[in-house]
Coordinates of C-alpha atoms in Angstrom, one line a residue:
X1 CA -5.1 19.0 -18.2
X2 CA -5.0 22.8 -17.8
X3 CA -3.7 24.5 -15.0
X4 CA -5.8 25.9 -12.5
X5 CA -5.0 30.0 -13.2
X6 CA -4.3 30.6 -9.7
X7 CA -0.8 28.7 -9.7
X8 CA 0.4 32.2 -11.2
X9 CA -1.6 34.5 -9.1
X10 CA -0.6 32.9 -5.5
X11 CA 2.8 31.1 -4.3
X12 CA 2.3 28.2 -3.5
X13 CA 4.4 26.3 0.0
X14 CA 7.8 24.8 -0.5
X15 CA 8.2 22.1 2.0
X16 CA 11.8 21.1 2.9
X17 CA 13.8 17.7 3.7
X18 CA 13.5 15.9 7.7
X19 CA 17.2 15.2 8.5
X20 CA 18.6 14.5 11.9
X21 CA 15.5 16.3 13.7
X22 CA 15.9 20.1 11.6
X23 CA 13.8 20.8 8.6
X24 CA 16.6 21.1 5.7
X25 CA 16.1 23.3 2.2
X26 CA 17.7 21.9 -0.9
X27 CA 18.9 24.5 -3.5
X28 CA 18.4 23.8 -7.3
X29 CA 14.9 21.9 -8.5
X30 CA 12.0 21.1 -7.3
X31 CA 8.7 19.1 -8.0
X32 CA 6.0 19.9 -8.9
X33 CA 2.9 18.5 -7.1
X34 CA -0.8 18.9 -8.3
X35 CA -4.6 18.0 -7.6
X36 CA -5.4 15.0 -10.3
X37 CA -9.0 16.2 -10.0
X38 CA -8.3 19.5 -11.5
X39 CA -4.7 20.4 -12.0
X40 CA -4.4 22.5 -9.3
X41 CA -0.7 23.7 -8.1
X42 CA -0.5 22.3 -4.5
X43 CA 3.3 23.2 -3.4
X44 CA 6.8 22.1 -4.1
X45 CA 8.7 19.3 -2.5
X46 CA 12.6 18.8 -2.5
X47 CA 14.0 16.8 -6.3
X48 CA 16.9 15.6 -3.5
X49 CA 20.0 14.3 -5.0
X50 CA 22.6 11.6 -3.5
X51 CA 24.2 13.5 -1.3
X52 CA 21.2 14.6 0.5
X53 CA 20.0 10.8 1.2
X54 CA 23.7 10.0 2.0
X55 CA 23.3 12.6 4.8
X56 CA 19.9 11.6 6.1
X57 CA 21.1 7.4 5.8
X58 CA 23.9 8.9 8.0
X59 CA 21.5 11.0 10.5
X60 CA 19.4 7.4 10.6
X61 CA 23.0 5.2 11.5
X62 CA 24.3 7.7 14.1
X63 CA 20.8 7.5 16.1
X64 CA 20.4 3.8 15.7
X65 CA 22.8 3.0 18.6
X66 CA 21.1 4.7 21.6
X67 CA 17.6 4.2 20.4
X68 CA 18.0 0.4 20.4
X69 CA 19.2 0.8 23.7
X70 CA 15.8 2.0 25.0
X71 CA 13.2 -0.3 26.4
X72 CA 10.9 -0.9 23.8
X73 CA 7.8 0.1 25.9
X74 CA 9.6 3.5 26.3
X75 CA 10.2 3.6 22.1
X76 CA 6.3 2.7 22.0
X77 CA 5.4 5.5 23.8
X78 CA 7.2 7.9 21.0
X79 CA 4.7 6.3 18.6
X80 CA 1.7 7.0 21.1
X81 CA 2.6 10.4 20.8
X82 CA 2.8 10.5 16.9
X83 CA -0.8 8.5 16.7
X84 CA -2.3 11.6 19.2
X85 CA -1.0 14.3 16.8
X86 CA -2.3 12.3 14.0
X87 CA -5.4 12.6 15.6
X88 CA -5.4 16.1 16.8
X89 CA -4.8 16.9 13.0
X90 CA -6.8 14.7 11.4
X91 CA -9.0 17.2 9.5
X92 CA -5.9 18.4 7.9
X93 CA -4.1 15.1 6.6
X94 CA -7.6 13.8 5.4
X95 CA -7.9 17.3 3.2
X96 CA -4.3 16.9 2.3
X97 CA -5.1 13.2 0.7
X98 CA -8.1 14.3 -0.7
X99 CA -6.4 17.4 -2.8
X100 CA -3.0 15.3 -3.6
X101 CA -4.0 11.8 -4.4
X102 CA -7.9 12.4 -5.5
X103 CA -9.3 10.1 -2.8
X104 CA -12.8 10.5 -2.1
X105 CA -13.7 12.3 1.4
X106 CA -14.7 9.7 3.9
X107 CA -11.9 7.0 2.4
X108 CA -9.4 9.6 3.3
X109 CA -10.5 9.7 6.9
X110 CA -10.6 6.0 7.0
X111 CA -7.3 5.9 5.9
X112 CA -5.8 9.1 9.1
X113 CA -7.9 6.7 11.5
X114 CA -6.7 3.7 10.4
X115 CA -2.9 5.0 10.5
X116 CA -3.2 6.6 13.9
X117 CA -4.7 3.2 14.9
X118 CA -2.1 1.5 13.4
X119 CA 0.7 3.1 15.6
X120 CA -1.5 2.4 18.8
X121 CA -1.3 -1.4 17.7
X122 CA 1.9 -1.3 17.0
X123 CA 2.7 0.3 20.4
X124 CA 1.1 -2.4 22.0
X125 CA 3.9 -4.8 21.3
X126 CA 6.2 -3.6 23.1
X127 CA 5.5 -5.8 25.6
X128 CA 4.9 -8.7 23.5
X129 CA 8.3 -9.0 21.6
X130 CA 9.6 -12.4 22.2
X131 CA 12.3 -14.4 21.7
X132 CA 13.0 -18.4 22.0
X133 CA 14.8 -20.6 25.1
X134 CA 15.6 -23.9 23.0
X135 CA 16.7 -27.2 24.6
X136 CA 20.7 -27.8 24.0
X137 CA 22.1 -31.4 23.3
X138 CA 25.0 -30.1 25.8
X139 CA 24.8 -30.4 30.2
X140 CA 24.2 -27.1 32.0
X141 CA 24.0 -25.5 28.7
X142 CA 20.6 -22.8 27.7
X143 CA 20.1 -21.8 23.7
X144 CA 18.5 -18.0 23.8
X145 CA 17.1 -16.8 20.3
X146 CA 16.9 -13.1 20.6
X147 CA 15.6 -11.1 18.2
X148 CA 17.1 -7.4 17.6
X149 CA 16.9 -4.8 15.0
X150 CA 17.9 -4.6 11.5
X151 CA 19.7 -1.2 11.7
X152 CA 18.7 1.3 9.6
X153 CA 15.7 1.3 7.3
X154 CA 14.5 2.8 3.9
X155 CA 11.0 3.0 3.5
X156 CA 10.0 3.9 -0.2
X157 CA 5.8 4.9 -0.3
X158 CA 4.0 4.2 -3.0
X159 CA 1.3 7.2 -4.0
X160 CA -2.3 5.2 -3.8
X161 CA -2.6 4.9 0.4
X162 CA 0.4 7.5 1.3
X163 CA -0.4 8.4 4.9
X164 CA -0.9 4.7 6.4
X165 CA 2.0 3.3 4.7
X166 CA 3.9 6.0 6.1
X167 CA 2.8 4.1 10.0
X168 CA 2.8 0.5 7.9
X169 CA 6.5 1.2 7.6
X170 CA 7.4 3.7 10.6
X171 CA 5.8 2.0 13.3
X172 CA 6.9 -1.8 13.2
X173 CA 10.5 0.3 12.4
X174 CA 10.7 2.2 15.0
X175 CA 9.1 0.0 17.6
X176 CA 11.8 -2.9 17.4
X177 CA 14.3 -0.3 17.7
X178 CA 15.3 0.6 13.8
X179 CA 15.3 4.1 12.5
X180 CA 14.1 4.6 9.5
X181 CA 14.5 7.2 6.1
X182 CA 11.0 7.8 4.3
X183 CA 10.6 8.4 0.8
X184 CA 7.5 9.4 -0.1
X185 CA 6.0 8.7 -4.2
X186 CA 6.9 12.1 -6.1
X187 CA 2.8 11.9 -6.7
X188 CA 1.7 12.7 -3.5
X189 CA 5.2 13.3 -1.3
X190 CA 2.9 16.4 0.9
X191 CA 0.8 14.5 3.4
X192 CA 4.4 12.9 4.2
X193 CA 6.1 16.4 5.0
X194 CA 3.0 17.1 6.9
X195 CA 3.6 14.0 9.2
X196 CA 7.4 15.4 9.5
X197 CA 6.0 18.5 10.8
X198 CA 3.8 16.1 13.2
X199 CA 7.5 14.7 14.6
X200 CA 9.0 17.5 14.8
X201 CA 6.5 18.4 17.5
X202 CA 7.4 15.3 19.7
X203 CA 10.6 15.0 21.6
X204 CA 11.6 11.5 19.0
X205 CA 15.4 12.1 19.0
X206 CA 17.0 13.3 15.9
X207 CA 17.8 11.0 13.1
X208 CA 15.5 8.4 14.2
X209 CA 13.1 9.8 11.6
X210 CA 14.0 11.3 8.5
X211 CA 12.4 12.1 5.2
X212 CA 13.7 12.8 1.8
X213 CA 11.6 13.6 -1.2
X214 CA 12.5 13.0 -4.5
X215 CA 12.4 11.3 -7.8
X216 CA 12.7 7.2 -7.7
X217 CA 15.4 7.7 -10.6
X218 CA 17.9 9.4 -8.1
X219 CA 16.4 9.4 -4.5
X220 CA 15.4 5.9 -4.7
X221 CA 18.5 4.6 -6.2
X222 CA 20.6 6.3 -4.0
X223 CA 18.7 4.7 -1.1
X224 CA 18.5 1.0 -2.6
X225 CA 22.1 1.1 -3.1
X226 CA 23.4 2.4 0.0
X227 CA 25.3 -0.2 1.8
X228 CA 24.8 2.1 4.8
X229 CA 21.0 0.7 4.5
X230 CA 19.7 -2.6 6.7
X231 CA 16.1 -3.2 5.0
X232 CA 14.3 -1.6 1.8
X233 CA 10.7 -1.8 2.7
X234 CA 8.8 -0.9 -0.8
X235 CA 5.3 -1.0 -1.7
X236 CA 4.2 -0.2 -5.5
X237 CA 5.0 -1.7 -9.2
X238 CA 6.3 -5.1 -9.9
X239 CA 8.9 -3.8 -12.4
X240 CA 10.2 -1.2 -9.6
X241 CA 10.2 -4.0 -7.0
X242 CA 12.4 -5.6 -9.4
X243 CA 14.6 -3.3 -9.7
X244 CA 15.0 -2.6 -6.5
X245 CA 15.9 -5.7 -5.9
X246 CA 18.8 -5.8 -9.0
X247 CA 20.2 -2.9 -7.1
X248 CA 20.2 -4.2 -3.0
X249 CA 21.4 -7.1 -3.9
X250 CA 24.8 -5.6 -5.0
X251 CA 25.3 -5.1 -0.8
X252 CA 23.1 -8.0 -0.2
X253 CA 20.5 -5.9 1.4
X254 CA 17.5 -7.5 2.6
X255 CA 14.1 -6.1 0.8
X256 CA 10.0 -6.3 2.0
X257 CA 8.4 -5.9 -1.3
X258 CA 4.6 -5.5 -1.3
X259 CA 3.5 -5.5 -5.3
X260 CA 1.3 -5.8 -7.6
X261 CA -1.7 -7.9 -7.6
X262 CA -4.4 -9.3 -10.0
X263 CA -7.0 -10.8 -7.5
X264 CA -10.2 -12.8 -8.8
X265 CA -13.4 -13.6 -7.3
X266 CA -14.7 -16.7 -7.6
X267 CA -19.0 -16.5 -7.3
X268 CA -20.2 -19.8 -7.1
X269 CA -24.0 -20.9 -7.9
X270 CA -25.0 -20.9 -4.3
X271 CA -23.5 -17.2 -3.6
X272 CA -25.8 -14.7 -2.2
X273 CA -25.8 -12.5 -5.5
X274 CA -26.7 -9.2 -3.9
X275 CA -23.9 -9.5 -0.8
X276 CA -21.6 -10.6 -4.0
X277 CA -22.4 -7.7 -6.1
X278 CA -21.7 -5.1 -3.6
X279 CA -18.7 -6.3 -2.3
X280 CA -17.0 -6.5 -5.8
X281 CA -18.5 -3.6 -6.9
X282 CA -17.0 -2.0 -3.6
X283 CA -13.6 -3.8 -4.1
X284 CA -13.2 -2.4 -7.3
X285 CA -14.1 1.0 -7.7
X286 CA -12.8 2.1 -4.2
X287 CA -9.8 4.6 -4.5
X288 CA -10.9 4.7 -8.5
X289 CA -9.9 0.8 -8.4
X290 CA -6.0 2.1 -7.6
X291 CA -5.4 -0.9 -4.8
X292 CA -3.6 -3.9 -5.8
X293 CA -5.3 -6.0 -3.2
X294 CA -9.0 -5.1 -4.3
X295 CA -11.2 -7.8 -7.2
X296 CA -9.3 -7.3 -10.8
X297 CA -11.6 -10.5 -12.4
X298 CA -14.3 -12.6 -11.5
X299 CA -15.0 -16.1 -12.7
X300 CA -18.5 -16.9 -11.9
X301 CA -20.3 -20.2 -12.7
X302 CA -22.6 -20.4 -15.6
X303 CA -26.0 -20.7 -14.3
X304 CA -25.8 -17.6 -12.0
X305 CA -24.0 -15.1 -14.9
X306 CA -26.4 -13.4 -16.2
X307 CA -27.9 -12.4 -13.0
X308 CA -24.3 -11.1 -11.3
X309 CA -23.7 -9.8 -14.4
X310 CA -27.3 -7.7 -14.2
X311 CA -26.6 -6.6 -10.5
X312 CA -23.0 -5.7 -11.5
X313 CA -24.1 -3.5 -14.3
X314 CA -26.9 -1.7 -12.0
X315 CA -23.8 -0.7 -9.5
X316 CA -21.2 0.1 -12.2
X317 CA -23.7 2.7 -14.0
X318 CA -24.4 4.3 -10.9
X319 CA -21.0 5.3 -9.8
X320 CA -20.5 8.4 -9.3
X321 CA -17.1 9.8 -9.7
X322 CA -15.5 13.4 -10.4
X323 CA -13.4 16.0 -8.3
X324 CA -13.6 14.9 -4.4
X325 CA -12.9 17.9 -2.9
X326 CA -16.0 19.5 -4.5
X327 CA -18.2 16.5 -3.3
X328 CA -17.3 14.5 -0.4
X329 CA -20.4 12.0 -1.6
X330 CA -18.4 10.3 -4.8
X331 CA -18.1 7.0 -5.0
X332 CA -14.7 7.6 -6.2
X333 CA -11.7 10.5 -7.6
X334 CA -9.5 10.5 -10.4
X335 CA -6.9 8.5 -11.6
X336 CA -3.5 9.3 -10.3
X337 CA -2.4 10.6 -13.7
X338 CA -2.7 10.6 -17.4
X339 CA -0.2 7.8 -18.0
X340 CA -2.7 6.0 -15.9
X341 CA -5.7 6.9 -18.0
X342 CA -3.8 6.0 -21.3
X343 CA -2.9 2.7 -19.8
X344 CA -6.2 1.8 -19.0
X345 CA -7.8 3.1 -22.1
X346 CA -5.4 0.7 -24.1
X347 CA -6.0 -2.1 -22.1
X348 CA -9.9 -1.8 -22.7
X349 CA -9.5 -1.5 -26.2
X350 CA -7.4 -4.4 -26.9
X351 CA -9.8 -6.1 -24.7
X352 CA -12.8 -5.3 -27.0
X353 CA -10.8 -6.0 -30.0
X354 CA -10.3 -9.5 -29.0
X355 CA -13.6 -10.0 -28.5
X356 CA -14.7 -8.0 -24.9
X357 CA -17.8 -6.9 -24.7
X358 CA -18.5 -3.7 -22.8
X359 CA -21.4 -3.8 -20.5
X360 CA -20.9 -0.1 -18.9
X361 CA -18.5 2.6 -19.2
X362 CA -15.3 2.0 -21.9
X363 CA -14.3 5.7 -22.2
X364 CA -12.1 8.7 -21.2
X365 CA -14.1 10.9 -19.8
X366 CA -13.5 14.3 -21.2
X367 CA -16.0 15.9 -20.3
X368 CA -14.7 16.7 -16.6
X369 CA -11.8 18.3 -15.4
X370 CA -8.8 15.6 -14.0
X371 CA -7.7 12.1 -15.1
X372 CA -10.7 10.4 -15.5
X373 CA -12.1 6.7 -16.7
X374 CA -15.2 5.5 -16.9
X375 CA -16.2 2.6 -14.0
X376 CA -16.1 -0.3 -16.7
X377 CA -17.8 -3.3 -16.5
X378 CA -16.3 -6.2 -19.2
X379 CA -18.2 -9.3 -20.4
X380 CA -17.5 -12.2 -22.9
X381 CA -13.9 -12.2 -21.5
X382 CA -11.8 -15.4 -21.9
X383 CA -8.4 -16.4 -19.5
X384 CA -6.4 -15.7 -22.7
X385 CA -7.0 -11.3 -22.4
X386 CA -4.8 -9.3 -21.4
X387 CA -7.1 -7.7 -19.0
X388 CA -8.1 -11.1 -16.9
X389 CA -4.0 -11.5 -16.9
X390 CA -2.1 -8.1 -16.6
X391 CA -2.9 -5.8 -13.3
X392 CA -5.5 -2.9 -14.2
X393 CA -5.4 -1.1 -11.6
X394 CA -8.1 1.4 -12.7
X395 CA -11.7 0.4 -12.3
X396 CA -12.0 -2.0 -14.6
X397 CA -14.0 -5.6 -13.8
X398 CA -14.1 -8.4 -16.4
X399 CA -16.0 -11.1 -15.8
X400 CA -15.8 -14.9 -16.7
X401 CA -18.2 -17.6 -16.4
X402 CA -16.5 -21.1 -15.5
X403 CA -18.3 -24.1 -15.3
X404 CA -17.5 -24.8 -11.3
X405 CA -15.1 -24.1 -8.6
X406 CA -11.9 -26.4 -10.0
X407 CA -12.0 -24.4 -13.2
X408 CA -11.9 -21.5 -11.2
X409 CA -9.5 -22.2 -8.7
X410 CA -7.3 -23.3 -12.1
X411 CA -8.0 -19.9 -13.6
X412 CA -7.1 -17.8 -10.4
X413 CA -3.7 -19.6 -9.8
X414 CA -2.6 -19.7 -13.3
X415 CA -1.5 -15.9 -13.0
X416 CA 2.1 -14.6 -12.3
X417 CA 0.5 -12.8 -9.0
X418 CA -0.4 -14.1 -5.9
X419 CA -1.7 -11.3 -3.2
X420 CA -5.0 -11.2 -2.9
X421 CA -7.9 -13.7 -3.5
X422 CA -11.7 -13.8 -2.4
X423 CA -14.5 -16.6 -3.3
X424 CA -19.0 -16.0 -2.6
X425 CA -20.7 -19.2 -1.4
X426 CA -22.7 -20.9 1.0
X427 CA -21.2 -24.1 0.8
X428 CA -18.6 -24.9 3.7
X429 CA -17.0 -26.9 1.9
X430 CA -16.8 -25.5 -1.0
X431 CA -15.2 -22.7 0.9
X432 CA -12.4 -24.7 2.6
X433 CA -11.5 -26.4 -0.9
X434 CA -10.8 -22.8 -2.4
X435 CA -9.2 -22.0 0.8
X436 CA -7.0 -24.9 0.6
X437 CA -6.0 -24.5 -3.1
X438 CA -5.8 -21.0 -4.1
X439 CA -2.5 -20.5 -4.4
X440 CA -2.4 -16.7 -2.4
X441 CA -1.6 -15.0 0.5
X442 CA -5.1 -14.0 1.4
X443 CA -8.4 -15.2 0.6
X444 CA -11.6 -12.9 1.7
X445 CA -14.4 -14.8 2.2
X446 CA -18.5 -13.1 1.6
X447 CA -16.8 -9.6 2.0
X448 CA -14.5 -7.1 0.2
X449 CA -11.2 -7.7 -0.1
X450 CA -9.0 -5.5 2.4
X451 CA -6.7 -6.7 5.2
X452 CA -6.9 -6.3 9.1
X453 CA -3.9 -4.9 11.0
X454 CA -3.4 -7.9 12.9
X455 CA -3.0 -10.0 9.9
X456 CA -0.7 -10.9 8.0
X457 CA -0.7 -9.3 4.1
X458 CA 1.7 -10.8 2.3
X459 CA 1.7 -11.8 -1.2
X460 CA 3.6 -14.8 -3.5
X461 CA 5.0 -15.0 -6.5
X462 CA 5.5 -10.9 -8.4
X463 CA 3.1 -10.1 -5.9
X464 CA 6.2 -9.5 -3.4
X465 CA 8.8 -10.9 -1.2
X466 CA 7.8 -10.8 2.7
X467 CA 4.5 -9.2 4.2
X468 CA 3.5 -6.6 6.8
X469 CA 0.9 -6.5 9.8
X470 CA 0.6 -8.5 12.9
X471 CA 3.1 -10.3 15.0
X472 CA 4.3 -11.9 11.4
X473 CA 5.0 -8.6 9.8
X474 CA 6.9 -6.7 13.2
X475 CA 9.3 -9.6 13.1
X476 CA 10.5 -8.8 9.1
X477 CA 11.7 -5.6 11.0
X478 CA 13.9 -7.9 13.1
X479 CA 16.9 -10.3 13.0
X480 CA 17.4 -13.2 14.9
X481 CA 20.4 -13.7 17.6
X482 CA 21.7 -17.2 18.9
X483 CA 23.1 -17.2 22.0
X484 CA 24.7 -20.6 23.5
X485 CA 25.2 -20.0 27.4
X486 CA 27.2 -22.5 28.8
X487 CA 26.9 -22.8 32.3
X488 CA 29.8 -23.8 35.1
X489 CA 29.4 -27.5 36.3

């Protein structure tokens, strides 16, 4: 992809490192970041080395003490603060998304909404954190389980929603009286710095927050392997997840891994068709189908195929897709890159050579400027492909037909993810037998997939190891503290 012509006519901002409350410049190189949509040069972030996460791990220790000690409704009103200045510069972060990780207009303002709304949930807690009183076997004796903060946490981003997994991870942190050190993906690292510039505007004591950009070769490894670090918190790739987890377990560091996902769709005979359509249409070519919790197959029974298949095919033709910050109307951006593009053009084509048929799309699309791939829709697909078994993530749909529901509840549990699941039907029971038996840690039923804030999304098997939102997801930021009080008889 060319570069835009400008990068040589106009410097571009160098954003530095958050450490211990004081923006902090890192001599030798820098990244590189740039529009997917059209190559444009965006700014420079920080390539920090160890010694500059050493220091910010440090900054995040020294602080942890004293900001444990505060009350948590007086640590929730720190992120009350954050959620106002999110909103008071909304327009900016949305623009930000938009021009660093190709996200169409409006699904960039859902997602500054939804993470200023996330640290106003979050802040509501603070009142809510609760511990246990247990019966003892003993006379005069009280059991308390308290529950108390990990320490210091690393939260690694991944690139596809940047700005709300920066609150996912800070909030729930911060409110159960952690401190944290963010590392935003080297793809879209800016709309982090941004939020640093945010905190530095509020009076949040030094060190509690800190942000470090850099590559996951050196930056993340020096932050999985810190035994100065309580918690990883990661969201992104199975095989990084796994490594991350080779290298905390040397200190026996606890990890929250939110991976990959290959959810199906079950559409059963009795399935509104249109209400079916739209939602897996939506669920997969939102964010240019770059969300592991979104419809990656469908399994549909036989005597209603043809006709999804027909509705599908109207909705995937008419997608419109191209550069987002020229058109806020798209239906969806770019891909994140052109690894991304080759990977899903391979996957396609080994598809069709083992027999796919393709019913729309199937191409690069050269034709306009940024990482692009045609919305592809896949038929005559069989369990055996590698696209109904590896995660796409691009916007890529195949779809199955099965001759009922057990065949597809075998199909959608025989996969080494378990994150996301959804199933289209009428029938109650029907319903409550895929609910019972699909072997995931969400099931959406008659709607897209995507999660609540209350919830709980967590995944099984590669798709991760603990879970975020809700009461269930504050408490991973937490650790458990049995006291025996004996009383005097």
């Amino acid at each position: 992809m060319a570069h835009d012509k400008e990068d040589k006519k106009h410097a571009q901002p160098r954003y530095s490192n958050f450490i211990n409350g004081k923006f902090v410049d890192v001599t030798g190189e820098a990244l590189e970041v740039r529009n997917p949509a059209n190559g444009r040069l965006l700014g420079y972030v920080p390539a920090s080395d160890a010694k500059t996460v050493a220091d910010a791990v440090a900054a995040a220790n020294a602080a942890q003490g004293e900001w444990e000690k505060l009350p948590a409704i007086q640590r929730a009103g720190y992120l009350r603060k954050i959620s106002a200045g999110i909103r008071a510069r909304r327009d900016e972060f949305a623009r930000t998304i938009v021009e660093e990780q190709g996200k169409v207009q409006p699904l960039a303002e859902v997602e500054v909404d939804f993470a200023a709304d996330y640290f106003d949930y979050i802040a509501e807690w603070a009142r809510r954190l609760e511990g246990e009183v247990l019966t003892s076997d003993r006379v005069n004796e009280t059991i308390l389980l308290l529950r108390k903060p990990l320490g210091t946490v690393a939260g690694i981003l991944p690139w596809n929603f940047p700005f709300f997994m920066i609150a996912r991870k800070v909030g729930p942190a911060l409110l159960t009286g952690n401190t944290i050190v963010i590392k935003p993906s080297e793809e879209t690292p800016i709309n982090a710095h941004k939020f640093a510039e945010l905190v530095a505007e509020t009076d949040l004591p030094p060190g509690v927050f800190n942000l470090v950009s850099g590559t996951g070769a050196v930056c993340g490894q020096a932050l999985t392997e810190s035994p100065k670090v309580d918690m990883v918190t990661f969201t992104g790739s199975v095989q990084t997840g796994i490594r991350i987890m080779e290298t905390a377990a040397r200190n026996l560091t606890r990890v929250n891994l939110e991976l990959g996902g290959k959810a199906p769709a079950i559409v059963l005979a009795d399935a509104d068709l249109d209400l079916a359509a739209k939602a897996i249409h939506a669920s997969r070519v939102i964010n240019a189908g770059q969300v592991c919790n979104c419809a990656e197959r469908v399994y549909v029974e036989k005597s209603v195929y043809e006709a999804l298949l027909e509705k599908l095919k109207v909705l995937f033709a008419a997608t419109r897709y191209g550069d987002p910050s020229e058109d806020r109307t798209l239906d969806m951006g770019p891909l994140i890159n052109q690894a991304a593009v080759d990977r899903i053009a391979k996957m396609v084509e080994q598809a069709k050579t083992e027999g796919a048929n393709v019913v729309v799309g199937g191409k690069v699309n050269d034709q306009k400027t940024g990482f692009h791939y045609t919305p592809t829709l896949l038929s005559d697909v069989t369990s055996d492909m590698d696209v109904m078994k590896r995660e796409t993530f691009g916007a890529v749909l195949p779809v199955m037909a099965v001759s009922g529901l057990d065949e597809a509840i075998a199909l959608s549990n025989d996969s080494e993810y378990g994150l996301t699941s959804s199933i289209y039907s009428t029938n109650i029971n029907s319903i409550l037998k895929a609910t019972r038996e699909l072997k995931f840690g969400e099931t959406y039923v008659n709607r897209e997939n995507f999660e609540a804030m209350q919830g709980f999304h967590a995944g099984r098997r590669k798709s991760g190891i603990g879970g975020a939102d809700g009461k269930h997801g504050l408490y991973e930021f937490t650790e458990t503290h049995v006291v025996y009080m004996q009383g005097q008889v």
